[in-house]
PDB file of C-alpha atoms and ligand atoms in Angstrom:
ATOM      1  CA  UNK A   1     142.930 100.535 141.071  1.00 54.00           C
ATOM      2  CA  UNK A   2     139.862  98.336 139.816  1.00 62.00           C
ATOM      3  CA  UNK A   3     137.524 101.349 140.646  1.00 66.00           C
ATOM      4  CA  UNK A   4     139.474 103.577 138.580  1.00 69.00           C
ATOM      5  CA  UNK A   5     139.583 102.027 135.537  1.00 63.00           C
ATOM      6  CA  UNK A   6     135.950 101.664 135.508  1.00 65.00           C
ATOM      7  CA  UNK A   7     135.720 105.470 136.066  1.00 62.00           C
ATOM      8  CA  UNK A   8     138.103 105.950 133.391  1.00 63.00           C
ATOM      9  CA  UNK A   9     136.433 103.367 130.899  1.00 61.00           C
ATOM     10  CA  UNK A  10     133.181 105.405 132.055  1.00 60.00           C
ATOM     11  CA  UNK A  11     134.741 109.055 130.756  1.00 60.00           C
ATOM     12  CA  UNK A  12     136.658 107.993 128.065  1.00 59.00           C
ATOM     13  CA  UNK A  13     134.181 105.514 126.265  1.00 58.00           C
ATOM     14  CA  UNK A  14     131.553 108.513 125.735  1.00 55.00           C
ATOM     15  CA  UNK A  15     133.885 111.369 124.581  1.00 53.00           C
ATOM     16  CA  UNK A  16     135.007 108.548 121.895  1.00 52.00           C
ATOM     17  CA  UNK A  17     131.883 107.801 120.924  1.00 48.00           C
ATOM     18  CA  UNK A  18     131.532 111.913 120.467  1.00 49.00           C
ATOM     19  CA  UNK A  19     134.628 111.844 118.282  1.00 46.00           C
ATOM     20  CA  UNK A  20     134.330 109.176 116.060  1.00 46.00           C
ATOM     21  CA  UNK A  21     130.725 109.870 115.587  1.00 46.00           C
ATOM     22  CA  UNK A  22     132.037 113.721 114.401  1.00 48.00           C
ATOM     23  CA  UNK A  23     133.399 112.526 110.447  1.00 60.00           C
ATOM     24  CA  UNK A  24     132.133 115.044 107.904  1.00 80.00           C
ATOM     25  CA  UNK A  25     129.257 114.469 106.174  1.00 92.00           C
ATOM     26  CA  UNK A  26     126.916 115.876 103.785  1.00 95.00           C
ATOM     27  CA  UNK A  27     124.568 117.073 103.788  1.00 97.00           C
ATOM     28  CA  UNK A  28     123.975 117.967 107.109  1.00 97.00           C
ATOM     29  CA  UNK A  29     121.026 120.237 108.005  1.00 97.00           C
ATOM     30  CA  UNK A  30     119.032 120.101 110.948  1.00 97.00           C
ATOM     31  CA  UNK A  31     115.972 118.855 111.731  1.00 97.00           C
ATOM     32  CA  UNK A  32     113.146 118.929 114.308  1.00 96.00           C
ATOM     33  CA  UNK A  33     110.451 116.398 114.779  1.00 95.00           C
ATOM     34  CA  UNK A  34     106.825 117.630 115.286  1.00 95.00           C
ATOM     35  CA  UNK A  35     105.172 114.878 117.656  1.00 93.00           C
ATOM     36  CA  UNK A  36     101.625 116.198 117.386  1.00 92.00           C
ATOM     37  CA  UNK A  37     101.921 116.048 113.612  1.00 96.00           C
ATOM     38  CA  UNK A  38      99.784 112.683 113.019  1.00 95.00           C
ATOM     39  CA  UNK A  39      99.288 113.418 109.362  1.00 97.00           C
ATOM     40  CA  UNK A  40     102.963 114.034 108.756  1.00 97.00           C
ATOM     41  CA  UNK A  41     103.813 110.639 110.436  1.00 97.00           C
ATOM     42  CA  UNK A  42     100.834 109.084 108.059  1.00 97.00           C
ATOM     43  CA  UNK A  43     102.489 110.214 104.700  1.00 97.00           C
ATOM     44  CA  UNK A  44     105.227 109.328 106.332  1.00 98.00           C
ATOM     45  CA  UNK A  45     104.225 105.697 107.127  1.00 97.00           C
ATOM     46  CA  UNK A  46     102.944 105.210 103.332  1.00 96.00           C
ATOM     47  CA  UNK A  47     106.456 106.070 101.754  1.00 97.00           C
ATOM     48  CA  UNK A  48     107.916 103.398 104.444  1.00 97.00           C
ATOM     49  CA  UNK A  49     105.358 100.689 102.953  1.00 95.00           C
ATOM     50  CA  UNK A  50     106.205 101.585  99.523  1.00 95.00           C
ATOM     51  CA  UNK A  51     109.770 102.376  99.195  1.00 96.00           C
ATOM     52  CA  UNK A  52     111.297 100.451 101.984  1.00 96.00           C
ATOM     53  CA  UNK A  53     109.313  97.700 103.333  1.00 94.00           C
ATOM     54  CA  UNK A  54     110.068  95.689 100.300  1.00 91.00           C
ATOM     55  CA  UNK A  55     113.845  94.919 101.932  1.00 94.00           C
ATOM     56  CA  UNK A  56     113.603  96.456 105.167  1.00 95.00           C
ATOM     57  CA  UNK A  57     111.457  94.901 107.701  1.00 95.00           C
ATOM     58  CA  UNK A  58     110.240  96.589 110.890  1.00 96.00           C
ATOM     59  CA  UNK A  59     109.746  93.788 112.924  1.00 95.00           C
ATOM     60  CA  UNK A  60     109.109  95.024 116.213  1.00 95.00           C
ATOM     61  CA  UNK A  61     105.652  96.768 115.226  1.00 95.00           C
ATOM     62  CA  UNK A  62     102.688  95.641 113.769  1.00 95.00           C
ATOM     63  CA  UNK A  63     100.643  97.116 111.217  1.00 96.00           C
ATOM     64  CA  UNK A  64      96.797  97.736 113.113  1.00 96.00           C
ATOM     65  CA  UNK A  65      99.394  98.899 116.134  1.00 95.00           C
ATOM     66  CA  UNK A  66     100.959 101.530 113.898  1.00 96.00           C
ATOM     67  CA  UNK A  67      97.293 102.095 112.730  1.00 96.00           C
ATOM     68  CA  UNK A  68      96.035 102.847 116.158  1.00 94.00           C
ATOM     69  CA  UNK A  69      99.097 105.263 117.151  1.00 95.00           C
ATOM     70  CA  UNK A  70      98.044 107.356 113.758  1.00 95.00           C
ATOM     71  CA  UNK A  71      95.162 107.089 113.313  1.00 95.00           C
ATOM     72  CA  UNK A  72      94.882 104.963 110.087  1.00 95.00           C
ATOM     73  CA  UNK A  73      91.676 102.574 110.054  1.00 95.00           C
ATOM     74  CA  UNK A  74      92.428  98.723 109.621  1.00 96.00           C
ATOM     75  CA  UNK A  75      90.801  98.302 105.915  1.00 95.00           C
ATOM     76  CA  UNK A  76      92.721 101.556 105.155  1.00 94.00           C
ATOM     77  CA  UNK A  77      95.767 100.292 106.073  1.00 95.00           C
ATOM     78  CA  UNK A  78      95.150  97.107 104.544  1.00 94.00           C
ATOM     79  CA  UNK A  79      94.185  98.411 101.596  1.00 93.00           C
ATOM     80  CA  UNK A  80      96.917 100.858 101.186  1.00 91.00           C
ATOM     81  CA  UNK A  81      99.468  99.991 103.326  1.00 93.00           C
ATOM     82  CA  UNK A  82     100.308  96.467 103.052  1.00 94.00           C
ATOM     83  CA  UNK A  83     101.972  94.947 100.132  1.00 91.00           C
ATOM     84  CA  UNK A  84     103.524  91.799 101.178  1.00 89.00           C
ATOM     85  CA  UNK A  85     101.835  87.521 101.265  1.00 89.00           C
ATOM     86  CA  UNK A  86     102.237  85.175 104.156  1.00 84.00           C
ATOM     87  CA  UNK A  87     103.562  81.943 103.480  1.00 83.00           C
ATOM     88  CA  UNK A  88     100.473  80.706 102.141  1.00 88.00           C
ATOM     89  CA  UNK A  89     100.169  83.435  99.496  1.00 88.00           C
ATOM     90  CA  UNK A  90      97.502  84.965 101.396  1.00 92.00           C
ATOM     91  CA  UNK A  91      97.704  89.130 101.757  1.00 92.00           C
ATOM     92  CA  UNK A  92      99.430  89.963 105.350  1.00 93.00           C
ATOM     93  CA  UNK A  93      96.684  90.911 107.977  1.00 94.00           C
ATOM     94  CA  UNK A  94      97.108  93.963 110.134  1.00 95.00           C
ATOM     95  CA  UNK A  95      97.643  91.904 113.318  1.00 94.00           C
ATOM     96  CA  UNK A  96     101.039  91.039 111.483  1.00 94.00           C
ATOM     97  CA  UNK A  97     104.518  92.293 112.344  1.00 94.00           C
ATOM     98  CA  UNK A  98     105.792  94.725 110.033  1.00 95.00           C
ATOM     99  CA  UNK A  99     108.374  92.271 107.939  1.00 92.00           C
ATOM    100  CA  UNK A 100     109.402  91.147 104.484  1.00 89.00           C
ATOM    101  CA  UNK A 101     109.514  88.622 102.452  1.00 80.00           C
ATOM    102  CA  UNK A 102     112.692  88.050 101.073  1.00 84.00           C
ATOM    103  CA  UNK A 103     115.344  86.096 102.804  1.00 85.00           C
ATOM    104  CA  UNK A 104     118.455  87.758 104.659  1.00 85.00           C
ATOM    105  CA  UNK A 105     120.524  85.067 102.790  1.00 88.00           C
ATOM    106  CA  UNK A 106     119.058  85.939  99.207  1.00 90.00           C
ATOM    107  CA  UNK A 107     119.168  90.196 100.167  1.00 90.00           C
ATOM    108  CA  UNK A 108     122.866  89.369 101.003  1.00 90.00           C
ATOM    109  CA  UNK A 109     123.856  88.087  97.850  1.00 91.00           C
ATOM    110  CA  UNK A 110     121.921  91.020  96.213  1.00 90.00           C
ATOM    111  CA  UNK A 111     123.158  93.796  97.748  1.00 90.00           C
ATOM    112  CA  UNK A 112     126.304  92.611  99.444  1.00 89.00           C
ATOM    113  CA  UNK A 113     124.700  93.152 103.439  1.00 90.00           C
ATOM    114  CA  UNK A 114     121.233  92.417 104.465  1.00 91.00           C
ATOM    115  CA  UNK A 115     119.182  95.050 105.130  1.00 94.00           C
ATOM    116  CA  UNK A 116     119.054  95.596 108.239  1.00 95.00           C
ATOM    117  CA  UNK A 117     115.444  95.866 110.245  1.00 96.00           C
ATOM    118  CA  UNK A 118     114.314  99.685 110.573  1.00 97.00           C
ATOM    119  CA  UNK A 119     112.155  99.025 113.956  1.00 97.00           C
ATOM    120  CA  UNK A 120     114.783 101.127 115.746  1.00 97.00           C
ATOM    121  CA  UNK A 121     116.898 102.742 113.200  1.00 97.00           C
ATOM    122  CA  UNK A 122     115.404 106.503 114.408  1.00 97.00           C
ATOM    123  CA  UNK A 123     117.341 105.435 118.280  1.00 96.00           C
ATOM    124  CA  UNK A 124     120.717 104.023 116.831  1.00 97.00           C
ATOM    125  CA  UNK A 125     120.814 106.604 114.091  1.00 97.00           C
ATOM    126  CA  UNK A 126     119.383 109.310 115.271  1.00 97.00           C
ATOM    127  CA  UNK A 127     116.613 111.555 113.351  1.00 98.00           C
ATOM    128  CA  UNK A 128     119.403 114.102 112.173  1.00 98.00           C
ATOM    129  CA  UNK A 129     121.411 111.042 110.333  1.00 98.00           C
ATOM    130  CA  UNK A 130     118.048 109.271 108.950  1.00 98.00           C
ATOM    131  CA  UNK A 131     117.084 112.873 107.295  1.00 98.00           C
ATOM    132  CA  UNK A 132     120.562 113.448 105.735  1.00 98.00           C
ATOM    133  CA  UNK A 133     120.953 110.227 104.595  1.00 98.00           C
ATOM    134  CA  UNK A 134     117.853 109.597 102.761  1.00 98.00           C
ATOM    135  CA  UNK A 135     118.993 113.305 100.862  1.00 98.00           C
ATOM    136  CA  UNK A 136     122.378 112.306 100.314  1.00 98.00           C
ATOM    137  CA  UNK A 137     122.789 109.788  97.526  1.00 98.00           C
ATOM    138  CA  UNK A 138     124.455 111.042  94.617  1.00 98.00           C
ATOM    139  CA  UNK A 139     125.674 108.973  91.066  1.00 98.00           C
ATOM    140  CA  UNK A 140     128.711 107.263  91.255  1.00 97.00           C
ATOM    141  CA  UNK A 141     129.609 104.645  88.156  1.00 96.00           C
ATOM    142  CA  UNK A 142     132.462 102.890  90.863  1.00 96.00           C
ATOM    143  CA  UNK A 143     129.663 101.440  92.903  1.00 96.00           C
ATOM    144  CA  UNK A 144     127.792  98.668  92.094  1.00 93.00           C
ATOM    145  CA  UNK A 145     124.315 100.546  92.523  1.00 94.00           C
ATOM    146  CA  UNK A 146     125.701 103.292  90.301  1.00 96.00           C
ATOM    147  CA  UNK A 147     125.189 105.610  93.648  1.00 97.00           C
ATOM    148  CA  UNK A 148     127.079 106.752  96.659  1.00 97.00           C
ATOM    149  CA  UNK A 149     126.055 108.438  99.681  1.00 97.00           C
ATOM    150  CA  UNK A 150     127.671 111.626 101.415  1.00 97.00           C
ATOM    151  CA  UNK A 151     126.691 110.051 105.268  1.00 97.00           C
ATOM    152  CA  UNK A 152     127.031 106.531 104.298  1.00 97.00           C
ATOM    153  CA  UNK A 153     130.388 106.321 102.116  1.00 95.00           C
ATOM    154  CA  UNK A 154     130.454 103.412 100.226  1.00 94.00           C
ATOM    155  CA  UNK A 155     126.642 102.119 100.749  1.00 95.00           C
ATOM    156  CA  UNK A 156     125.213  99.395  99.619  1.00 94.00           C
ATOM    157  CA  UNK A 157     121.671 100.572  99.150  1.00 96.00           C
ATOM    158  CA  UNK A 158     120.599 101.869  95.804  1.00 96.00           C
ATOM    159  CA  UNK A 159     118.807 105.007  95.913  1.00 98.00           C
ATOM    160  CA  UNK A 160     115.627 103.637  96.202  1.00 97.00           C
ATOM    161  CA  UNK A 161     113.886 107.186  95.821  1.00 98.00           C
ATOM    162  CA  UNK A 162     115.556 108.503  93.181  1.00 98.00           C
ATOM    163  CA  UNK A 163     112.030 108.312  91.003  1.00 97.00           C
ATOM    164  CA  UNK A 164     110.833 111.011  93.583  1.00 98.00           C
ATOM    165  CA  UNK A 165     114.235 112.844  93.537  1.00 98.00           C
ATOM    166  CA  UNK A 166     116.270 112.545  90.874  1.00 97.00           C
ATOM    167  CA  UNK A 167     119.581 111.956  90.306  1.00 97.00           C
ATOM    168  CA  UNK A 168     122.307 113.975  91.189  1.00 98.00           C
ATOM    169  CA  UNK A 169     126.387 114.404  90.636  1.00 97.00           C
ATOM    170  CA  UNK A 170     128.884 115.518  93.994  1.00 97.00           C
ATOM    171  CA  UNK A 171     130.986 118.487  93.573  1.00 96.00           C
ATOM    172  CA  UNK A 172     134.077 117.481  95.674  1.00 94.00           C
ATOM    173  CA  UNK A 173     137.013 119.341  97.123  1.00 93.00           C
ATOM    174  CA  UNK A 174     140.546 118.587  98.541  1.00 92.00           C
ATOM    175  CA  UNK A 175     140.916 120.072 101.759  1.00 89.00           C
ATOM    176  CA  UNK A 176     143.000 119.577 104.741  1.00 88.00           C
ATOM    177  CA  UNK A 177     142.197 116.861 107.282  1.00 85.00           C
ATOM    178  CA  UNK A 178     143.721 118.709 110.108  1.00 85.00           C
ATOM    179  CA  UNK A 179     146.389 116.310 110.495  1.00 87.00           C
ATOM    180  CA  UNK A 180     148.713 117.817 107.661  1.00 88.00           C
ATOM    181  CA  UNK A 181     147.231 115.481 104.889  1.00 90.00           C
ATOM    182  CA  UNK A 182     144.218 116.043 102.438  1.00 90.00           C
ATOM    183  CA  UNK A 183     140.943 114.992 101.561  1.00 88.00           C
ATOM    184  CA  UNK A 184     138.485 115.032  99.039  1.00 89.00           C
ATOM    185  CA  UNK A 185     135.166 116.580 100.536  1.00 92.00           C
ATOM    186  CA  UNK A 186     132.084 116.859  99.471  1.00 95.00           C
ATOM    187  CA  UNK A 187     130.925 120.331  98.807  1.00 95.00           C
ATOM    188  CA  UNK A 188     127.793 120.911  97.240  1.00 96.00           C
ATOM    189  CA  UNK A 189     124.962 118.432  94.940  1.00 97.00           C
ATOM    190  CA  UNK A 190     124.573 119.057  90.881  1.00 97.00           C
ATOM    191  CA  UNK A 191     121.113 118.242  90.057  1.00 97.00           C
ATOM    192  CA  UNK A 192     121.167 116.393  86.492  1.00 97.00           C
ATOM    193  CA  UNK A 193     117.555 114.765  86.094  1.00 97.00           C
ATOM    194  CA  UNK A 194     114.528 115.368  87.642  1.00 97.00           C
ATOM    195  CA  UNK A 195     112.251 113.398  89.823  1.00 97.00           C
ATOM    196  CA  UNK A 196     108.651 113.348  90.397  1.00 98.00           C
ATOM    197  CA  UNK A 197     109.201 116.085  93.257  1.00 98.00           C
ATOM    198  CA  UNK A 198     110.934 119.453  93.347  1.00 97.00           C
ATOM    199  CA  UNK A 199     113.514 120.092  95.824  1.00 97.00           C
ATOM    200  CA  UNK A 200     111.664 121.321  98.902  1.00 97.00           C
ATOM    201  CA  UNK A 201     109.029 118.709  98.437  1.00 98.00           C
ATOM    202  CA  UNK A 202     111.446 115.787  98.247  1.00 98.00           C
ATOM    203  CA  UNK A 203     112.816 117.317 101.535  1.00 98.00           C
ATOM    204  CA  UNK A 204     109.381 117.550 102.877  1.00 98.00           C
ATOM    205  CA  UNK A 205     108.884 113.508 102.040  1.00 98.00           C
ATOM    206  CA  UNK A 206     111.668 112.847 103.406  1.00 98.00           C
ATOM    207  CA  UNK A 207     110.950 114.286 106.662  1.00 98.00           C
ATOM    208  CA  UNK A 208     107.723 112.979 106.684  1.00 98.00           C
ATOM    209  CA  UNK A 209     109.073 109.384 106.477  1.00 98.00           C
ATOM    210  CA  UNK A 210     111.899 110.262 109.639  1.00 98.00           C
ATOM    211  CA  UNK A 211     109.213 111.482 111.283  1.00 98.00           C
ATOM    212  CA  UNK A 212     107.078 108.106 111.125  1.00 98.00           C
ATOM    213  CA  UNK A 213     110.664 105.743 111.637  1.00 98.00           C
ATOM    214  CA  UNK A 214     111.122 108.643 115.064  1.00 97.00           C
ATOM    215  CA  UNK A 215     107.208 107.419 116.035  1.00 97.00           C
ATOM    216  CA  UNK A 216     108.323 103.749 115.264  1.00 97.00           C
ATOM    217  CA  UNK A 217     111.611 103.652 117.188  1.00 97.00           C
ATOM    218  CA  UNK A 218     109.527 104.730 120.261  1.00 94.00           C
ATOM    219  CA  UNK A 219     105.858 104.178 120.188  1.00 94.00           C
ATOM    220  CA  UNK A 220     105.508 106.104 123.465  1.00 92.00           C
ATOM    221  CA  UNK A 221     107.549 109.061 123.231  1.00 89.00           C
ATOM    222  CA  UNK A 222     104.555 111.153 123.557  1.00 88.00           C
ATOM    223  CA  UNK A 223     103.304 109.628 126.357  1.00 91.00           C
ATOM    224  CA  UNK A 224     106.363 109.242 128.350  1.00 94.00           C
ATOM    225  CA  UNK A 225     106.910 112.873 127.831  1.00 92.00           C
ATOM    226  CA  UNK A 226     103.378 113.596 129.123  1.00 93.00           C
ATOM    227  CA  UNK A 227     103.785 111.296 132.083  1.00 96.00           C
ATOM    228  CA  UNK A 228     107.358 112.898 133.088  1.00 96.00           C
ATOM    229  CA  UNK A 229     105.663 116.230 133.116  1.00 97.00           C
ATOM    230  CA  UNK A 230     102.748 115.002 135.170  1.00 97.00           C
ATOM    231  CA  UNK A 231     105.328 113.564 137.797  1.00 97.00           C
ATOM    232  CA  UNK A 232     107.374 116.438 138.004  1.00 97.00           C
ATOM    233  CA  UNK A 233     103.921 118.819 138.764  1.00 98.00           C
ATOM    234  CA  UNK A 234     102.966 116.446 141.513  1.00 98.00           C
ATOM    235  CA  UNK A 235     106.434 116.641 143.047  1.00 98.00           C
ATOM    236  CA  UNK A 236     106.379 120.191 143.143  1.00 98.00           C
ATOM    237  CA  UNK A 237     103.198 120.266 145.064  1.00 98.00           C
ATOM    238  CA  UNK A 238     104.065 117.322 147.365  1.00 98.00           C
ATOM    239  CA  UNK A 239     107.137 119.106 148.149  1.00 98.00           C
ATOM    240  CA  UNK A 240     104.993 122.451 148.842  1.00 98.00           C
ATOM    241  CA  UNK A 241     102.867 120.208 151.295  1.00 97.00           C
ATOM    242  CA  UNK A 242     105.600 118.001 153.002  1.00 97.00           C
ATOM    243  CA  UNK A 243     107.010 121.405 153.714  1.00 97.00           C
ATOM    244  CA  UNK A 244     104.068 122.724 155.587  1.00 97.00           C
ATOM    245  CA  UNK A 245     103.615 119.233 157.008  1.00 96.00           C
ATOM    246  CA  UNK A 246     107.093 119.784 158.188  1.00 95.00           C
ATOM    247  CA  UNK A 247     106.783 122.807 159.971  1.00 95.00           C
ATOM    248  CA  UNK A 248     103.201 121.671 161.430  1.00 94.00           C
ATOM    249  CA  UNK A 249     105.393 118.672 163.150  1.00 94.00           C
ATOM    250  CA  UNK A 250     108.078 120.897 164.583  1.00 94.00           C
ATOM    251  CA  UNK A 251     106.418 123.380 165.126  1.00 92.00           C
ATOM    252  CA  UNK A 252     106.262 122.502 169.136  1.00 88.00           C
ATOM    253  CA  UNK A 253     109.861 121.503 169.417  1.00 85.00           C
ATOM    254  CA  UNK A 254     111.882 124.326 169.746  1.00 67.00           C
TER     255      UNK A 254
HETATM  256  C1  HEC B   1     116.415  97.434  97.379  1.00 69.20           C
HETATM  257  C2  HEC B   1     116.495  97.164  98.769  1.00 69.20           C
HETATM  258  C3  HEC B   1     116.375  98.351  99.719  1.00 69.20           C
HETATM  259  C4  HEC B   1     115.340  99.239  99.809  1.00 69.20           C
HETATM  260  C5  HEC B   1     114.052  99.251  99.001  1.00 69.20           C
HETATM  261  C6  HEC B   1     115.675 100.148 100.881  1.00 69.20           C
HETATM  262  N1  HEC B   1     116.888  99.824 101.421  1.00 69.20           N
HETATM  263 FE1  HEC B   1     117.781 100.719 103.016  1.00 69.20          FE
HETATM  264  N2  HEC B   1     119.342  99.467 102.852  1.00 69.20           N
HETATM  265  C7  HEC B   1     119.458  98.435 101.946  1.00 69.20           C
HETATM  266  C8  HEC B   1     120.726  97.750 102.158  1.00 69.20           C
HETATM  267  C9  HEC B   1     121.241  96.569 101.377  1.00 69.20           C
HETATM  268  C10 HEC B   1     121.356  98.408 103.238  1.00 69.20           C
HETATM  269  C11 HEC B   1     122.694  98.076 103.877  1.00 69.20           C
HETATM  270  C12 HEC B   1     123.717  99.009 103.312  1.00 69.20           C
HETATM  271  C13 HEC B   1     125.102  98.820 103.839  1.00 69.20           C
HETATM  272  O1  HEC B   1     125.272  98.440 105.006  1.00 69.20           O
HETATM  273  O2  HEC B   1     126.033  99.064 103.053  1.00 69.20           O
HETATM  274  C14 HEC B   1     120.462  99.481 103.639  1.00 69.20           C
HETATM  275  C15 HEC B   1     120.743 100.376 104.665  1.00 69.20           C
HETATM  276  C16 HEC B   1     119.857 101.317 105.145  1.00 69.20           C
HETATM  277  C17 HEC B   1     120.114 102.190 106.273  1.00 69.20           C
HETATM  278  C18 HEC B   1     121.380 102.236 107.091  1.00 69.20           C
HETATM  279  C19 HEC B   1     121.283 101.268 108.210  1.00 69.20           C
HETATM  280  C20 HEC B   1     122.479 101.296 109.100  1.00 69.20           C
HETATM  281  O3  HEC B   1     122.406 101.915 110.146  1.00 69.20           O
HETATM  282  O4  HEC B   1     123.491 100.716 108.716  1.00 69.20           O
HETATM  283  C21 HEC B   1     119.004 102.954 106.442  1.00 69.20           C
HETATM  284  C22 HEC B   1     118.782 104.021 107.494  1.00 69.20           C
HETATM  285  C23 HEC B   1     118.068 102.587 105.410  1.00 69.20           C
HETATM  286  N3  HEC B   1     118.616 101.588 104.648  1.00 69.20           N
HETATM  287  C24 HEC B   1     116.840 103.174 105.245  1.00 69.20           C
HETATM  288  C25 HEC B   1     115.983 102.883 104.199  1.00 69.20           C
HETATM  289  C26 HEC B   1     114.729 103.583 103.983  1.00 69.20           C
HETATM  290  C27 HEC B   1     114.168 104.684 104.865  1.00 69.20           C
HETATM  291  C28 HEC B   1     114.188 103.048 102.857  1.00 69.20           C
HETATM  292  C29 HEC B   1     112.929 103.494 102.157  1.00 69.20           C
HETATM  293  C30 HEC B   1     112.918 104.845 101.661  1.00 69.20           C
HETATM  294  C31 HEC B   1     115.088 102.005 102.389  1.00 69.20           C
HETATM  295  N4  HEC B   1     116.171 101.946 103.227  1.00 69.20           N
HETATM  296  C32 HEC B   1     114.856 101.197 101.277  1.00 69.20           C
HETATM  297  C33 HEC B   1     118.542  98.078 100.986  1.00 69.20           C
HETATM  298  C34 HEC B   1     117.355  98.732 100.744  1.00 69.20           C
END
């Protein structure tokens, strides 16, 4: 009886997970991550420094680590990367974790939830989510950052790269919910002023910047990948040869 309610719990828990994790959103386009693409993750990692590390911290990695992965020197990153004091006032050195200054107490009051720490963000979230997201805030005068946000209803993050953007308005539709009630959808994204970037390259940014959070969430990606391909070519041959050694062994039995 025990045994199958574990099996149960096992089958069920995931397909619920599948279905709660299906609400609409938008927008929701796809997108791929290229892991070879260092200089992508490097643009990538200087719009993290400069438009999120001031709330978010990413303290799991540290900065000459993040360096070394991408190929960003120490001064460089010092110099470009790293905006934040210790405790003594001194500038953070690259041997530092990746984390900010202000309190979680002090953010909570601010913003109503402390940020939370973006170290794995890319794993919980998932790359598709992160890239919607970050495209999806759009002015709403009933929240107390003046935005919303089609994946995140209700957010309490301000649109912190709206100077790159621009603002925009939701167009929103009733439609049925399946369930013989209605709801208001949204549909499509008004642009009303313009940001520093036009449309493709603000998607571009913001790809860039998943990219780097994707590299962040799992420094070795790359080289687990490599390592499970290099396993599964030796198995193939050491199958080939226990074969052979096989039939050497037998070979006098029968
Ligand atoms: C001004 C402070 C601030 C800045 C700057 C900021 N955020 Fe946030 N962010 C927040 C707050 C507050 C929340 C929590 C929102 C909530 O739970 O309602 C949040 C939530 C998030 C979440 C959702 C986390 C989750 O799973 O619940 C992601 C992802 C995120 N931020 C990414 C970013 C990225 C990427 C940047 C840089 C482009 C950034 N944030 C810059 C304040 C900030």
């Amino acid at each position: 009886m025990k045994k199958s309610l574990i099996l149960l719990a096992g089958v069920l828990f995931p397909v619920m997970g599948w279905a709660s994790g299906g609400g609409a959103m938008y927008p929701n386009d796809d997108i791929s991550i290229d892991w070879s693409d260092k200089a992508a993750m490097q643009r990538g990692a200087a719009l993290f420094s400069n438009y999120c590390l001031s709330c978010h911290s990413a303290g799991y990695s540290r900065y000459n680590r993040v360096g070394k992965d991408l190929g960003i020197s120490d001064e460089l990153m010092s110099e470009n990367l790293i905006f934040t004091t210790d405790k003594y006032g001194e500038k953070t050195k690259v041997g530092s974790l990746m984390k900010v200054n202000m309190t979680g107490e002090y953010a909570e009051q601010a913003f109503g939830t402390a940020p939370p720490d973006l170290s794995l963000i890319a794993r919980s979230r998932g790359t598709h989510w992160l890239y919607n997201y970050l495209r999806g805030f759009y002015l709403d005068d009933t929240r107390p950052m003046g935005v919303n946000n089609g994946v995140f209803p209700a957010v309490g993050m301000p649109h912190v790269l709206a100077e790159l953007e621009g603002l925009k308005t939701a167009k929103k539709e009733m439609q049925d919910d399946g369930h013989g009630g209605q709801h208001e959808v949204i549909v499509g994204f008004e642009q009303v002023t313009q940001g520093s970037m036009t449309a493709e390259e603000y998607d571009q940014a913001v790809k860039d910047l998943v990219a780097f959070l994707d590299y962040l969430a799992e420094p070795y990606k790359e080289t687990r990948q490599n390592v499970g391909t290099g396993v599964l070519i030796f198995l193939f041959f050491f199958l080939i040869l226990a074969y052979l050694l096989k039939k050497e062994y037998w070979k006098d039995v029968h």
